[in-house]
mmCIF file of N, CA and C in Angstrom:
data_model
loop_
_atom_site.group_PDB
_atom_site.id
_atom_site.type_symbol
_atom_site.label_atom_id
_atom_site.label_comp_id
_atom_site.label_asym_id
_atom_site.label_seq_id
_atom_site.Cartn_x
_atom_site.Cartn_y
_atom_site.Cartn_z
ATOM 1 N N MET A 8 -7.507 6.589 -5.006
ATOM 2 C CA MET A 8 -6.683 5.621 -5.686
ATOM 3 C C MET A 8 -5.294 5.605 -5.039
ATOM 4 N N ASN A 9 -4.657 4.428 -5.104
ATOM 5 C CA ASN A 9 -3.325 4.341 -4.527
ATOM 6 C C ASN A 9 -2.366 3.631 -5.473
ATOM 7 N N ASN A 10 -1.091 3.757 -5.164
ATOM 8 C CA ASN A 10 -0.007 3.188 -5.968
ATOM 9 C C ASN A 10 0.722 2.069 -5.239
ATOM 10 N N ILE A 11 0.069 1.423 -4.296
ATOM 11 C CA ILE A 11 0.737 0.406 -3.486
ATOM 12 C C ILE A 11 1.312 -0.700 -4.369
ATOM 13 N N GLY A 12 0.550 -1.163 -5.337
ATOM 14 C CA GLY A 12 1.020 -2.228 -6.213
ATOM 15 C C GLY A 12 2.255 -1.844 -6.988
ATOM 16 N N GLU A 13 2.285 -0.622 -7.505
ATOM 17 C CA GLU A 13 3.436 -0.164 -8.279
ATOM 18 C C GLU A 13 4.686 -0.075 -7.403
ATOM 19 N N VAL A 14 4.515 0.417 -6.178
ATOM 20 C CA VAL A 14 5.664 0.539 -5.282
ATOM 21 C C VAL A 14 6.174 -0.841 -4.872
ATOM 22 N N LEU A 15 5.271 -1.772 -4.610
ATOM 23 C CA LEU A 15 5.692 -3.141 -4.301
ATOM 24 C C LEU A 15 6.514 -3.712 -5.454
ATOM 25 N N LYS A 16 6.030 -3.510 -6.666
ATOM 26 C CA LYS A 16 6.714 -4.036 -7.849
ATOM 27 C C LYS A 16 8.105 -3.409 -7.992
ATOM 28 N N LEU A 17 8.189 -2.089 -7.797
ATOM 29 C CA LEU A 17 9.477 -1.404 -7.890
ATOM 30 C C LEU A 17 10.474 -1.900 -6.844
ATOM 31 N N ARG A 18 9.967 -2.258 -5.677
ATOM 32 C CA ARG A 18 10.818 -2.739 -4.588
ATOM 33 C C ARG A 18 11.103 -4.241 -4.705
ATOM 34 N N GLY A 19 10.434 -4.914 -5.637
ATOM 35 C CA GLY A 19 10.623 -6.361 -5.791
ATOM 36 C C GLY A 19 9.997 -7.154 -4.666
ATOM 37 N N LEU A 20 8.920 -6.613 -4.094
ATOM 38 C CA LEU A 20 8.254 -7.259 -2.965
ATOM 39 C C LEU A 20 6.894 -7.812 -3.391
ATOM 40 N N LYS A 21 6.452 -8.821 -2.651
ATOM 41 C CA LYS A 21 5.169 -9.472 -2.935
ATOM 42 C C LYS A 21 4.082 -8.957 -1.988
ATOM 43 N N GLN A 22 2.853 -9.056 -2.455
ATOM 44 C CA GLN A 22 1.710 -8.676 -1.625
ATOM 45 C C GLN A 22 1.674 -9.519 -0.353
ATOM 46 N N LYS A 23 2.040 -10.793 -0.464
ATOM 47 C CA LYS A 23 2.040 -11.684 0.706
ATOM 48 C C LYS A 23 2.991 -11.164 1.780
ATOM 49 N N TRP A 24 4.167 -10.683 1.361
ATOM 50 C CA TRP A 24 5.117 -10.130 2.325
ATOM 51 C C TRP A 24 4.502 -8.949 3.068
ATOM 52 N N LEU A 25 3.866 -8.045 2.319
ATOM 53 C CA LEU A 25 3.262 -6.869 2.935
ATOM 54 C C LEU A 25 2.158 -7.276 3.899
ATOM 55 N N ALA A 26 1.366 -8.251 3.505
ATOM 56 C CA ALA A 26 0.293 -8.744 4.380
ATOM 57 C C ALA A 26 0.871 -9.272 5.688
ATOM 58 N N GLU A 27 1.954 -10.040 5.600
ATOM 59 C CA GLU A 27 2.584 -10.589 6.809
ATOM 60 C C GLU A 27 3.117 -9.477 7.700
ATOM 61 N N GLN A 28 3.734 -8.467 7.107
ATOM 62 C CA GLN A 28 4.297 -7.358 7.876
ATOM 63 C C GLN A 28 3.217 -6.566 8.603
ATOM 64 N N LEU A 29 2.061 -6.449 7.968
ATOM 65 C CA LEU A 29 0.964 -5.648 8.528
ATOM 66 C C LEU A 29 0.018 -6.465 9.402
ATOM 67 N N GLY A 30 0.142 -7.782 9.365
ATOM 68 C CA GLY A 30 -0.784 -8.627 10.110
ATOM 69 C C GLY A 30 -2.165 -8.646 9.465
ATOM 70 N N LEU A 31 -2.191 -8.484 8.143
ATOM 71 C CA LEU A 31 -3.445 -8.504 7.394
ATOM 72 C C LEU A 31 -3.451 -9.708 6.472
ATOM 73 N N THR A 32 -4.608 -10.012 5.917
ATOM 74 C CA THR A 32 -4.699 -11.129 4.990
ATOM 75 C C THR A 32 -4.201 -10.696 3.610
ATOM 76 N N PRO A 33 -3.681 -11.641 2.845
ATOM 77 C CA PRO A 33 -3.300 -11.320 1.472
ATOM 78 C C PRO A 33 -4.482 -10.811 0.650
ATOM 79 N N VAL A 34 -5.678 -11.264 0.981
ATOM 80 C CA VAL A 34 -6.878 -10.801 0.276
ATOM 81 C C VAL A 34 -7.069 -9.301 0.490
ATOM 82 N N MET A 35 -6.865 -8.830 1.710
ATOM 83 C CA MET A 35 -7.018 -7.404 1.995
ATOM 84 C C MET A 35 -5.986 -6.586 1.224
ATOM 85 N N ILE A 36 -4.747 -7.056 1.180
ATOM 86 C CA ILE A 36 -3.711 -6.348 0.426
ATOM 87 C C ILE A 36 -4.077 -6.325 -1.052
ATOM 88 N N SER A 37 -4.596 -7.429 -1.556
ATOM 89 C CA SER A 37 -5.035 -7.494 -2.950
ATOM 90 C C SER A 37 -6.125 -6.464 -3.231
ATOM 91 N N LEU A 38 -7.029 -6.292 -2.286
ATOM 92 C CA LEU A 38 -8.087 -5.287 -2.446
ATOM 93 C C LEU A 38 -7.500 -3.877 -2.479
ATOM 94 N N TYR A 39 -6.478 -3.635 -1.662
ATOM 95 C CA TYR A 39 -5.813 -2.330 -1.683
ATOM 96 C C TYR A 39 -5.127 -2.110 -3.032
ATOM 97 N N VAL A 40 -4.385 -3.121 -3.481
ATOM 98 C CA VAL A 40 -3.612 -3.003 -4.722
ATOM 99 C C VAL A 40 -4.526 -2.794 -5.922
ATOM 100 N N SER A 41 -5.680 -3.447 -5.911
ATOM 101 C CA SER A 41 -6.620 -3.314 -7.028
ATOM 102 C C SER A 41 -7.533 -2.097 -6.876
ATOM 103 N N ASN A 42 -7.326 -1.338 -5.815
ATOM 104 C CA ASN A 42 -8.111 -0.132 -5.525
ATOM 105 C C ASN A 42 -9.597 -0.409 -5.323
ATOM 106 N N LYS A 43 -9.904 -1.619 -4.871
ATOM 107 C CA LYS A 43 -11.296 -1.932 -4.526
ATOM 108 C C LYS A 43 -11.596 -1.500 -3.092
ATOM 109 N N ARG A 44 -10.545 -1.378 -2.282
ATOM 110 C CA ARG A 44 -10.642 -0.837 -0.926
ATOM 111 C C ARG A 44 -9.455 0.080 -0.730
ATOM 112 N N GLN A 45 -9.600 1.031 0.176
ATOM 113 C CA GLN A 45 -8.503 1.934 0.503
ATOM 114 C C GLN A 45 -8.115 1.730 1.968
ATOM 115 N N PRO A 46 -6.825 1.691 2.247
ATOM 116 C CA PRO A 46 -6.389 1.497 3.636
ATOM 117 C C PRO A 46 -6.705 2.712 4.497
ATOM 118 N N LYS A 47 -6.901 2.426 5.777
ATOM 119 C CA LYS A 47 -7.063 3.516 6.738
ATOM 120 C C LYS A 47 -5.745 4.283 6.821
ATOM 121 N N LEU A 48 -5.800 5.490 7.320
ATOM 122 C CA LEU A 48 -4.623 6.342 7.397
ATOM 123 C C LEU A 48 -3.486 5.664 8.154
ATOM 124 N N GLN A 49 -3.775 5.054 9.299
ATOM 125 C CA GLN A 49 -2.728 4.397 10.086
ATOM 126 C C GLN A 49 -2.071 3.272 9.293
ATOM 127 N N THR A 50 -2.871 2.534 8.543
ATOM 128 C CA THR A 50 -2.335 1.449 7.714
ATOM 129 C C THR A 50 -1.478 2.025 6.597
ATOM 130 N N LEU A 51 -1.930 3.098 5.997
ATOM 131 C CA LEU A 51 -1.183 3.750 4.929
ATOM 132 C C LEU A 51 0.165 4.258 5.438
ATOM 133 N N ILE A 52 0.183 4.807 6.633
ATOM 134 C CA ILE A 52 1.429 5.275 7.244
ATOM 135 C C ILE A 52 2.380 4.108 7.439
ATOM 136 N N ARG A 53 1.868 3.001 7.931
ATOM 137 C CA ARG A 53 2.705 1.809 8.170
ATOM 138 C C ARG A 53 3.237 1.253 6.845
ATOM 139 N N ILE A 54 2.393 1.226 5.812
ATOM 140 C CA ILE A 54 2.832 0.751 4.497
ATOM 141 C C ILE A 54 3.971 1.633 3.984
ATOM 142 N N ALA A 55 3.819 2.937 4.119
ATOM 143 C CA ALA A 55 4.861 3.861 3.682
ATOM 144 C C ALA A 55 6.167 3.595 4.423
ATOM 145 N N GLN A 56 6.081 3.341 5.719
ATOM 146 C CA GLN A 56 7.280 3.044 6.504
ATOM 147 C C GLN A 56 7.935 1.755 6.028
ATOM 148 N N LEU A 57 7.130 0.723 5.828
ATOM 149 C CA LEU A 57 7.660 -0.571 5.398
ATOM 150 C C LEU A 57 8.308 -0.503 4.017
ATOM 151 N N LEU A 58 7.719 0.288 3.133
ATOM 152 C CA LEU A 58 8.225 0.389 1.768
ATOM 153 C C LEU A 58 9.256 1.507 1.607
ATOM 154 N N ASP A 59 9.507 2.227 2.695
ATOM 155 C CA ASP A 59 10.493 3.314 2.709
ATOM 156 C C ASP A 59 10.189 4.361 1.641
ATOM 157 N N VAL A 60 8.934 4.810 1.644
ATOM 158 C CA VAL A 60 8.498 5.873 0.735
ATOM 159 C C VAL A 60 7.671 6.881 1.529
ATOM 160 N N GLU A 61 7.449 8.026 0.926
ATOM 161 C CA GLU A 61 6.559 9.029 1.512
ATOM 162 C C GLU A 61 5.113 8.610 1.242
ATOM 163 N N ILE A 62 4.214 9.005 2.105
ATOM 164 C CA ILE A 62 2.797 8.697 1.897
ATOM 165 C C ILE A 62 2.330 9.228 0.542
ATOM 166 N N ASN A 63 2.814 10.399 0.171
ATOM 167 C CA ASN A 63 2.425 10.985 -1.125
ATOM 168 C C ASN A 63 2.784 10.080 -2.297
ATOM 169 N N ASP A 64 3.810 9.247 -2.138
ATOM 170 C CA ASP A 64 4.199 8.317 -3.197
ATOM 171 C C ASP A 64 3.202 7.179 -3.335
ATOM 172 N N LEU A 65 2.392 6.956 -2.304
ATOM 173 C CA LEU A 65 1.425 5.865 -2.318
ATOM 174 C C LEU A 65 0.049 6.259 -2.795
ATOM 175 N N ILE A 66 -0.230 7.553 -2.791
ATOM 176 C CA ILE A 66 -1.583 7.980 -3.172
ATOM 177 C C ILE A 66 -1.553 8.847 -4.414
ATOM 178 N N GLU A 67 -2.629 8.757 -5.163
ATOM 179 C CA GLU A 67 -2.796 9.608 -6.329
ATOM 180 C C GLU A 67 -3.746 10.733 -5.950
ATOM 181 N N LEU A 68 -3.245 11.929 -6.037
ATOM 182 C CA LEU A 68 -4.091 13.077 -5.733
ATOM 183 C C LEU A 68 -4.858 13.474 -6.980
ATOM 184 N N PRO A 69 -6.127 13.828 -6.817
ATOM 185 C CA PRO A 69 -6.902 14.243 -7.996
ATOM 186 C C PRO A 69 -6.346 15.529 -8.600
ATOM 187 N N ASN A 70 -6.446 15.653 -9.905
ATOM 188 C CA ASN A 70 -6.015 16.896 -10.564
ATOM 189 C C ASN A 70 -6.960 18.026 -10.191
ATOM 190 N N GLN A 71 -6.365 19.168 -9.922
ATOM 191 C CA GLN A 71 -7.195 20.303 -9.515
ATOM 192 C C GLN A 71 -7.319 21.292 -10.633
#
């Protein structure tokens, strides 16, 4: 699971903006935000850079 949608909302950014920055379709970003798909590690790193957050802020780690 990821927190991409929450971070976008906190930053006041739209999914369309993120899609344009990454060169991906808005549909793909929507799938990430709804947790129907998970981004590859390289994409996750780029998202973290664009949103100026740590990767850990984008992912939910399972409780141990």
